[in-house]
């Protein structure tokens, strides 16, 4: 059904495919881990936390994440471009997904959020920025992950036996500005196409 709508729109396989996702498919691992390991346990205990700290990470739904990647790969785009927001930060990710049946999928994801309302403020914002400053250096390197048969997404090199994993990927967060992989201030993304090349720029709102 979805492919039928794609065909009617004039889109063809082996050409770029743009997907709009409310929340990033490839989330910012630093933030997701911080929320999952520290903030969410406090929320479960009834301790008040900042409402803007949402728990939307795709990586904690391995089955849904796998089904999405497989569906996109079955359409056979030359590249998948994901535009997203709703997570109170900006980032850019390049990923290559490989499947045991030799299929592959190239993904470029650009996330911009928010333009007007600041989110990471107060004590939670301070802790978030502190965690990012300590861990952002290692996130600049290429990250390898694979998904096992139980839909667990595991960081590390894929297993040598293709029957063991459902997919593997290699992803890298792109630098925003001079030395950061994330923008927590108000911003808006500007994406430009030049043939098969993409140029992305995050414009910071100095007045928000």
mmCIF file of C-alpha atoms in Angstrom, residues 3 5 16-17 25 32 40 103 121 129 133 146 156 173 175-176 181 190 202 205 208:
data_model
loop_
_atom_site.group_PDB
_atom_site.id
_atom_site.type_symbol
_atom_site.label_atom_id
_atom_site.label_comp_id
_atom_site.label_asym_id
_atom_site.label_seq_id
_atom_site.Cartn_x
_atom_site.Cartn_y
_atom_site.Cartn_z
ATOM 1 C CA UNK A 3 4.789 1.563 -2.100
ATOM 2 C CA UNK A 5 1.489 5.673 -2.897
ATOM 3 C CA UNK A 16 16.853 9.385 -3.318
ATOM 4 C CA UNK A 17 13.924 8.954 -0.936
ATOM 5 C CA UNK A 25 15.242 7.254 13.639
ATOM 6 C CA UNK A 32 19.096 8.637 24.950
ATOM 7 C CA UNK A 40 13.759 7.523 33.539
ATOM 8 C CA UNK A 103 21.175 -5.704 0.613
ATOM 9 C CA UNK A 121 17.649 24.498 30.947
ATOM 10 C CA UNK A 129 25.589 19.434 28.656
ATOM 11 C CA UNK A 133 31.086 17.413 26.890
ATOM 12 C CA UNK A 146 24.284 -5.093 14.915
ATOM 13 C CA UNK A 156 30.313 -3.604 18.355
ATOM 14 C CA UNK A 173 27.637 11.749 13.872
ATOM 15 C CA UNK A 175 30.259 17.866 13.314
ATOM 16 C CA UNK A 176 27.993 20.886 13.743
ATOM 17 C CA UNK A 181 28.140 16.927 17.189
ATOM 18 C CA UNK A 190 18.731 24.392 6.005
ATOM 19 C CA UNK A 202 22.054 24.591 11.189
ATOM 20 C CA UNK A 205 18.280 31.609 16.490
ATOM 21 C CA UNK A 208 15.147 32.797 21.118
#
